Amino acid sequence: MAVGLAALVRVALLPVVGTAAPFSTFALATFAVAFLAGRWPAVATIALAVPTGWWLLIGATPGWSADADEVVGNVGLFVVIAGAGVGLVGWLRQALRRARRLEAELEATRSRLEGALKAGDMGTYEWKVEDDRATWDETAYALWDVPPGTPVTRGMVRARVHPDDVAAFDADMARAMDPQGDGLREVTYRVMSRDGERVLRWLHVRAQMEFAPDGTPSRMVGVNRDVTDLKRAEAQRELLIRELDHRVKNLFAVIVSILSLARRRHGDSDALVAAVRPRIEALARAHGSSIGRHAAEEGVALETLLANVLAPHRDGTGRIALRGPAVDLPVSAITPLGLTVHELATNAAKHGALSVEGGRVAVTWEVADGTLAIDWRETGGPAAERTAGGFGATLLEATTAQLRGTLETETGADGLRVRIAFPVSA
């Protein structure tokens, strides 16, 4: 079809250009086929154009005829020019394919980089020192809560840095701009909200300064990474370490207190060990209730603490009943309350309701006006008698004081009743 169209066009141009360059339209058709379809279709076009042009030249077209030498010359010139053109067009096609492939690879790389930067909450920027103008990507604008397209200068960025971090910001920038250094910038600081009323987020900045031949800073390229979650995790970890240190010190203080009280009332070492061991074991069970929990967040469930401390005395028959609403205790209450419940359970097992068949203990609790009230009521056991000055009584008074609470005890024929009340909220 290309050859036929070229022949018709050439015949139509005969009145205008005459018989000069008779194969010109065939050459153009060959180039077009080579560009659109490739080498071999273009070779086929040349093969068809030669006899078609020959036919035109020997007189098929009125007013157009040529001798044999002229025909051969024109055909030869056409084949040379068309062949060279096909080769050139083929090279151009390959160059275009390579360019498209490189463009696709660059686009894929750019897409991966943008995806990685967004996934990592990282924004890129370029700062030209001479005119003090920065170019940010969309993520950088979002990290700073600045409308996209807003002109960015060093002064604008510095004004948004938390006042306590400005010194580190300036020192790091001065270090990066020093031509005697490596030009690396790496600093972490807090970014304030646009109204300056709150901390927007923590950013970690890493960039590289480029220097002109004379050593002056010229351009900085870098990234901003949102490390707010990391900073919060670090703060939580520091708080946890301080809390753990405080709790361990408290545990040791309680153990020392238990040893001191027991030593004054037990003369020999066996009696001392027998008195102290269950109380330290109760401490361990109470402490186990708080593992993995944080006082500033969830607290410790009261029912969990009671179940752990009373576990050695619960035989599955329902002799010890727990009933009350869900209450989260502060971690500071675990040790003293655990010891308190342990003392009451030990006393019930030795002298009270748990020492006889049919005896029962009911532990109930309620919260009103920020105060937790726990009732320990024994029934079905021996008549309870009030004792004063004993080790257990002294320990109950000490643990209640540590809870900043009150302790009420009632004794009688129905058994022992103890009511402990202490604050559970500020």
Coordinates of C-alpha atoms in Angstrom, one line a residue:
M1 CA 0.0 0.0 0.0
A2 CA 2.9 2.4 0.8
V3 CA 4.4 1.7 -2.7
G4 CA 1.1 2.4 -4.5
L5 CA 0.5 5.6 -2.5
A6 CA 4.0 6.7 -3.3
A7 CA 3.5 6.0 -7.1
L8 CA 0.2 8.0 -7.1
V9 CA 1.8 11.0 -5.3
R10 CA 4.8 11.0 -7.6
V11 CA 2.6 11.0 -10.7
A12 CA 0.5 13.8 -9.2
L13 CA 3.6 15.8 -8.7
L14 CA 4.8 15.4 -12.3
P15 CA 3.4 18.7 -13.5
V16 CA 5.1 20.5 -10.6
V17 CA 8.6 18.9 -10.3
G18 CA 8.8 17.2 -13.6
T19 CA 10.9 14.0 -14.0
A20 CA 13.6 15.0 -11.6
A21 CA 14.2 12.6 -8.6
P22 CA 11.7 10.0 -9.8
F23 CA 12.1 7.8 -6.8
S24 CA 11.8 10.6 -4.1
T25 CA 8.3 9.6 -2.9
F26 CA 9.3 5.9 -2.9
A27 CA 12.3 6.8 -0.6
L28 CA 10.0 8.7 1.7
A29 CA 7.6 5.8 1.8
T30 CA 10.5 3.4 2.6
F31 CA 11.6 5.7 5.5
A32 CA 8.1 5.8 6.9
V33 CA 7.7 2.0 6.7
A34 CA 11.1 1.5 8.4
F35 CA 10.2 3.8 11.2
L36 CA 6.7 2.4 11.8
A37 CA 7.1 -1.3 11.0
G38 CA 10.9 -2.0 11.1
R39 CA 13.7 -3.1 8.9
W40 CA 12.2 -6.1 7.0
P41 CA 9.0 -4.4 6.0
A42 CA 11.1 -1.5 4.7
V43 CA 13.3 -3.9 2.6
A44 CA 10.1 -5.3 1.1
T45 CA 9.0 -1.8 0.3
I46 CA 12.3 -1.2 -1.6
A47 CA 11.8 -4.4 -3.5
L48 CA 8.4 -3.4 -4.6
A49 CA 9.4 0.2 -5.3
V50 CA 12.1 -0.8 -7.8
P51 CA 9.8 -2.5 -10.4
T52 CA 7.1 0.1 -9.8
G53 CA 9.4 3.0 -10.5
W54 CA 11.0 1.2 -13.5
W55 CA 7.5 0.8 -15.0
L56 CA 6.8 4.5 -14.5
L57 CA 10.1 5.5 -16.1
I58 CA 9.8 3.4 -19.2
G59 CA 6.7 5.1 -20.3
A60 CA 3.7 3.9 -18.4
T61 CA 3.1 7.5 -17.4
P62 CA 2.3 9.9 -20.3
G63 CA 5.0 12.4 -20.8
W64 CA 7.5 10.5 -18.8
S65 CA 10.0 8.2 -20.4
A66 CA 13.7 7.5 -19.9
D67 CA 16.4 5.4 -21.6
A68 CA 17.9 2.3 -20.0
D69 CA 21.0 4.0 -18.6
E70 CA 18.9 6.7 -16.9
V71 CA 16.6 4.1 -15.4
V72 CA 19.5 2.0 -14.0
G73 CA 21.1 5.1 -12.5
N74 CA 17.9 6.2 -10.8
V75 CA 17.2 2.8 -9.5
G76 CA 20.7 2.4 -8.2
L77 CA 20.6 5.8 -6.5
F78 CA 17.2 5.0 -4.9
V79 CA 18.4 1.7 -3.5
V80 CA 21.5 3.3 -2.0
I81 CA 19.6 6.2 -0.5
A82 CA 16.7 4.0 0.7
G83 CA 19.1 1.4 2.2
A84 CA 21.1 4.0 4.1
G85 CA 17.9 5.6 5.3
V86 CA 16.5 2.2 6.5
G87 CA 19.8 1.6 8.4
L88 CA 19.6 5.1 10.0
V89 CA 15.9 4.7 10.9
G90 CA 16.7 1.3 12.4
W91 CA 19.4 2.8 14.6
L92 CA 17.0 5.6 15.6
R93 CA 14.3 3.0 16.5
Q94 CA 16.8 1.1 18.7
A95 CA 17.9 4.4 20.4
L96 CA 14.3 5.2 21.1
R97 CA 13.6 1.7 22.5
R98 CA 16.7 2.1 24.8
A99 CA 15.5 5.6 25.8
R100 CA 12.0 4.3 26.6
R101 CA 13.4 1.4 28.6
L102 CA 15.7 3.7 30.6
E103 CA 12.8 6.0 31.2
A104 CA 10.6 3.1 32.4
E105 CA 13.5 1.9 34.7
L106 CA 13.9 5.5 36.0
E107 CA 10.2 5.8 36.6
A108 CA 10.1 2.5 38.5
T109 CA 13.1 3.5 40.6
R110 CA 11.5 6.9 41.3
S111 CA 8.3 5.1 42.3
R112 CA 10.1 2.7 44.6
L113 CA 12.0 5.5 46.2
E114 CA 8.9 7.6 46.7
G115 CA 7.1 4.6 48.2
A116 CA 10.0 3.8 50.5
L117 CA 10.2 7.5 51.6
K118 CA 6.5 7.6 52.3
A119 CA 6.5 4.3 54.1
G120 CA 9.4 5.6 56.3
D121 CA 7.8 9.0 56.8
M122 CA 10.8 10.6 55.1
G123 CA 10.7 13.8 53.1
T124 CA 13.4 15.0 50.8
Y125 CA 14.7 18.5 50.4
E126 CA 17.3 20.6 48.6
W127 CA 18.6 23.9 49.9
K128 CA 20.6 26.4 47.8
V129 CA 22.7 28.4 50.1
E130 CA 23.3 31.4 47.8
D131 CA 19.7 32.5 47.5
D132 CA 18.5 30.7 50.7
R133 CA 15.7 28.8 49.0
A134 CA 14.7 25.2 49.7
T135 CA 12.8 22.8 47.6
W136 CA 10.7 20.2 49.4
D137 CA 8.8 17.2 48.2
E138 CA 5.2 16.6 49.3
T139 CA 6.1 14.5 52.3
A140 CA 8.4 17.2 53.6
Y141 CA 5.6 19.8 53.4
A142 CA 3.3 17.4 55.2
L143 CA 5.9 16.7 58.0
W144 CA 6.2 20.4 58.7
D145 CA 2.4 21.0 58.2
V146 CA 3.2 23.6 55.5
P147 CA 1.0 24.2 52.5
P148 CA 2.7 22.7 49.4
G149 CA 4.4 25.3 47.3
T150 CA 5.1 27.6 50.2
P151 CA 8.6 29.3 49.8
V152 CA 10.9 27.7 52.3
T153 CA 14.0 29.4 53.8
R154 CA 16.4 28.6 56.5
G155 CA 14.9 31.2 58.8
M156 CA 11.5 29.8 58.4
V157 CA 12.7 26.3 59.3
R158 CA 14.7 27.6 62.3
A159 CA 11.6 29.5 63.6
R160 CA 9.7 26.3 63.8
V161 CA 12.3 24.4 65.8
H162 CA 11.6 23.9 69.5
P163 CA 13.4 26.6 71.6
D164 CA 15.3 23.9 73.5
D165 CA 16.6 22.4 70.3
V166 CA 17.7 25.6 68.5
A167 CA 21.2 25.5 69.8
A168 CA 21.7 21.9 68.5
F169 CA 20.1 23.0 65.1
D170 CA 22.5 25.9 64.7
A171 CA 25.6 23.9 65.8
D172 CA 24.9 21.1 63.4
M173 CA 24.3 23.5 60.5
A174 CA 27.5 25.4 61.3
R175 CA 29.4 22.0 61.3
A176 CA 27.9 21.0 58.0
M177 CA 28.8 24.3 56.4
D178 CA 32.4 24.2 57.5
P179 CA 34.6 23.5 54.4
Q180 CA 37.2 21.8 56.6
G181 CA 34.6 19.2 57.6
D182 CA 32.8 16.4 55.7
G183 CA 29.7 18.5 55.1
L184 CA 27.5 15.9 56.8
R185 CA 24.5 17.1 58.7
E186 CA 22.7 14.8 61.2
V187 CA 20.5 16.2 64.0
T188 CA 17.2 15.4 65.8
Y189 CA 14.9 18.1 67.0
R190 CA 11.3 18.9 67.8
V191 CA 9.1 20.8 65.3
M192 CA 6.6 23.1 66.8
S193 CA 3.1 23.6 65.3
R194 CA 2.5 26.6 63.2
D195 CA 0.9 28.5 66.1
G196 CA 3.8 27.6 68.3
E197 CA 1.6 26.1 71.0
R198 CA 2.5 22.4 70.9
V199 CA 5.1 20.0 69.6
L200 CA 4.1 18.8 66.2
R201 CA 6.6 15.9 65.9
W202 CA 10.2 14.8 66.2
L203 CA 12.3 14.9 63.1
H204 CA 15.7 13.3 62.4
V205 CA 17.6 15.2 59.7
R206 CA 20.4 13.8 57.6
A207 CA 21.9 15.8 54.7
Q208 CA 25.1 16.4 52.8
M209 CA 26.5 19.8 52.0
E210 CA 28.1 20.4 48.6
F211 CA 30.9 23.0 48.3
A212 CA 31.9 25.2 45.4
P213 CA 35.5 25.0 44.0
D214 CA 36.5 28.0 46.2
G215 CA 35.3 26.1 49.3
T216 CA 32.0 28.0 50.0
P217 CA 28.9 26.0 50.7
S218 CA 26.6 25.9 47.7
R219 CA 23.9 23.2 48.0
M220 CA 22.6 20.8 50.6
V221 CA 20.5 17.7 49.8
G222 CA 19.0 15.6 52.5
V223 CA 16.0 13.9 54.1
N224 CA 13.7 14.5 57.1
R225 CA 12.5 11.4 58.9
D226 CA 9.6 11.3 61.4
V227 CA 10.9 9.7 64.6
T228 CA 8.1 10.7 66.8
D229 CA 7.1 7.1 67.6
L230 CA 10.7 6.2 68.3
K231 CA 11.0 9.1 70.7
R232 CA 7.8 8.1 72.5
A233 CA 9.1 4.6 72.8
E234 CA 12.4 5.8 74.3
A235 CA 10.4 7.9 76.8
Q236 CA 8.3 4.9 77.7
R237 CA 11.4 2.8 78.1
E238 CA 13.1 5.4 80.4
L239 CA 9.9 5.6 82.5
L240 CA 9.7 1.9 82.7
I241 CA 13.3 1.7 83.9
R242 CA 12.7 4.3 86.5
E243 CA 9.6 2.5 87.7
L244 CA 11.3 -0.8 87.8
D245 CA 14.1 0.7 89.8
H246 CA 11.6 2.2 92.2
R247 CA 9.6 -1.1 92.5
V248 CA 12.8 -3.2 93.2
K249 CA 13.9 -0.7 95.9
N250 CA 10.4 -1.0 97.5
L251 CA 10.5 -4.8 97.4
F252 CA 13.8 -4.8 99.1
A253 CA 12.6 -2.3 101.7
V254 CA 9.5 -4.5 102.4
I255 CA 11.7 -7.6 102.7
V256 CA 14.0 -5.9 105.1
S257 CA 11.0 -4.7 107.1
I258 CA 9.6 -8.3 107.2
L259 CA 12.9 -9.7 108.4
S260 CA 13.3 -7.0 111.1
L261 CA 9.8 -7.6 112.4
A262 CA 10.2 -11.4 112.4
R263 CA 13.6 -11.3 114.0
R264 CA 12.2 -9.5 117.1
R265 CA 9.5 -12.3 117.6
H266 CA 11.3 -15.5 116.6
G267 CA 14.4 -16.6 118.5
D268 CA 15.8 -19.4 116.4
S269 CA 16.6 -19.4 112.7
D270 CA 14.1 -22.2 111.7
A271 CA 11.2 -20.2 113.2
L272 CA 12.5 -17.1 111.4
V273 CA 12.6 -18.9 108.1
A274 CA 9.2 -20.4 108.6
A275 CA 7.7 -17.0 109.3
V276 CA 9.5 -15.1 106.5
R277 CA 9.4 -17.5 103.6
P278 CA 5.6 -17.5 103.0
R279 CA 5.5 -13.7 103.1
I280 CA 8.3 -13.4 100.6
E281 CA 6.5 -16.0 98.4
A282 CA 3.4 -13.8 98.6
L283 CA 5.5 -10.8 97.5
A284 CA 6.6 -12.8 94.5
R285 CA 3.0 -13.7 93.6
A286 CA 1.9 -10.2 94.0
H287 CA 4.8 -8.9 91.9
G288 CA 3.9 -11.5 89.2
S289 CA 0.5 -9.9 88.8
S290 CA 2.1 -6.7 87.5
I291 CA 4.6 -8.2 85.0
G292 CA 4.1 -6.7 81.6
R293 CA 1.8 -4.0 82.8
H294 CA 2.5 -0.3 83.2
A295 CA 1.2 1.9 86.0
A296 CA 0.7 4.9 83.8
E297 CA -1.3 2.9 81.3
E298 CA -3.4 -0.1 82.3
G299 CA -2.6 -0.6 86.0
V300 CA -3.1 -4.1 87.6
A301 CA -6.5 -5.9 87.9
L302 CA -7.5 -6.3 91.5
E303 CA -9.2 -9.6 90.9
T304 CA -6.0 -10.9 89.2
L305 CA -3.9 -9.9 92.2
L306 CA -6.3 -11.5 94.7
A307 CA -6.5 -14.7 92.7
N308 CA -2.7 -15.0 92.5
V309 CA -2.1 -14.4 96.2
L310 CA -5.0 -16.6 97.3
A311 CA -4.1 -19.4 94.9
P312 CA -2.4 -21.7 97.5
H313 CA -5.6 -21.6 99.6
R314 CA -8.2 -22.2 96.9
D315 CA -8.9 -25.9 96.4
G316 CA -11.6 -25.7 93.8
T317 CA -14.5 -26.1 96.2
G318 CA -15.5 -22.5 96.2
R319 CA -14.5 -21.9 99.8
I320 CA -13.0 -18.5 98.8
A321 CA -15.3 -16.3 96.7
L322 CA -14.2 -13.1 94.9
R323 CA -16.8 -10.6 93.8
G324 CA -16.7 -7.0 92.7
P325 CA -16.4 -4.7 89.7
A326 CA -13.4 -4.5 87.4
V327 CA -10.8 -2.3 89.2
D328 CA -7.3 -1.5 88.0
L329 CA -4.8 -0.9 90.8
P330 CA -1.8 1.4 90.6
V331 CA 1.4 -0.7 90.6
S332 CA 2.4 1.0 93.9
A333 CA -0.4 -0.8 95.6
I334 CA 0.6 -4.3 94.6
T335 CA 3.1 -5.1 97.2
P336 CA 1.3 -3.8 100.3
L337 CA -2.1 -5.1 99.3
G338 CA -0.6 -8.5 98.3
L339 CA 1.0 -8.8 101.8
T340 CA -2.2 -7.7 103.5
V341 CA -4.3 -10.4 101.7
H342 CA -1.6 -13.0 102.3
E343 CA -1.6 -12.2 106.1
L344 CA -5.4 -12.5 106.2
A345 CA -5.4 -15.8 104.3
T346 CA -2.6 -17.3 106.5
N347 CA -4.5 -16.3 109.6
A348 CA -7.7 -17.9 108.2
A349 CA -5.8 -21.1 107.4
K350 CA -4.3 -21.3 110.9
H351 CA -7.0 -20.0 113.2
G352 CA -10.0 -18.9 111.1
A353 CA -12.6 -20.1 108.6
L354 CA -10.1 -22.0 106.4
S355 CA -8.9 -24.1 109.3
V356 CA -12.1 -26.1 109.5
E357 CA -14.4 -28.0 107.2
G358 CA -17.3 -25.8 106.0
G359 CA -15.5 -22.5 106.6
R360 CA -15.7 -19.9 103.9
V361 CA -14.2 -16.6 103.0
A362 CA -15.9 -13.9 100.9
V363 CA -13.8 -11.1 99.5
T364 CA -15.9 -8.3 98.0
W365 CA -15.0 -4.8 96.9
E366 CA -16.5 -1.5 95.6
V367 CA -15.3 1.8 94.5
A368 CA -16.9 5.1 95.5
D369 CA -15.5 8.7 95.1
G370 CA -12.0 7.4 94.2
T371 CA -11.7 5.1 97.2
L372 CA -11.5 1.3 97.0
A373 CA -13.1 -0.6 99.9
I374 CA -12.3 -4.3 100.2
D375 CA -14.2 -6.5 102.7
W376 CA -12.8 -9.7 104.0
R377 CA -15.5 -11.7 105.7
E378 CA -15.0 -15.2 107.2
T379 CA -18.0 -17.5 108.1
G380 CA -18.4 -21.0 109.4
G381 CA -15.1 -21.0 111.3
P382 CA -14.1 -20.7 115.0
A383 CA -15.0 -17.5 116.8
A384 CA -12.5 -14.8 116.1
E385 CA -10.6 -13.1 119.0
R386 CA -8.9 -9.7 118.8
T387 CA -5.1 -9.9 119.2
A388 CA -2.8 -7.0 119.4
G389 CA 1.0 -6.6 119.1
G390 CA 1.5 -9.8 117.0
F391 CA 3.7 -9.9 114.0
G392 CA 0.7 -10.3 111.6
A393 CA -1.2 -7.4 113.2
T394 CA 1.9 -5.2 113.0
L395 CA 2.4 -6.1 109.4
L396 CA -1.2 -5.3 108.5
E397 CA -0.9 -1.9 110.1
A398 CA 2.4 -1.2 108.2
T399 CA 1.0 -2.2 104.8
T400 CA -2.2 -0.2 105.4
A401 CA -0.1 2.8 106.1
Q402 CA 1.9 2.2 102.9
L403 CA -1.5 2.2 101.0
R404 CA -2.4 5.5 102.7
G405 CA -5.6 3.8 103.8
T406 CA -7.6 2.7 106.8
L407 CA -8.0 -0.7 108.4
E408 CA -11.1 -1.8 110.4
T409 CA -11.3 -5.1 112.1
E410 CA -14.4 -6.8 113.7
T411 CA -14.2 -10.1 115.6
G412 CA -17.0 -12.3 116.9
A413 CA -18.8 -15.6 116.8
D414 CA -19.4 -15.4 113.1
G415 CA -15.7 -15.0 112.3
L416 CA -13.3 -12.3 111.4
R417 CA -14.3 -9.3 109.3
V418 CA -11.7 -6.8 107.9
R419 CA -12.4 -3.7 105.9
I420 CA -9.5 -2.0 104.1
A421 CA -10.1 1.3 102.2
F422 CA -7.5 3.3 100.3
P423 CA -7.5 5.8 97.4
V424 CA -7.1 4.5 93.9
S425 CA -7.2 7.7 91.9
A426 CA -5.7 11.2 92.3

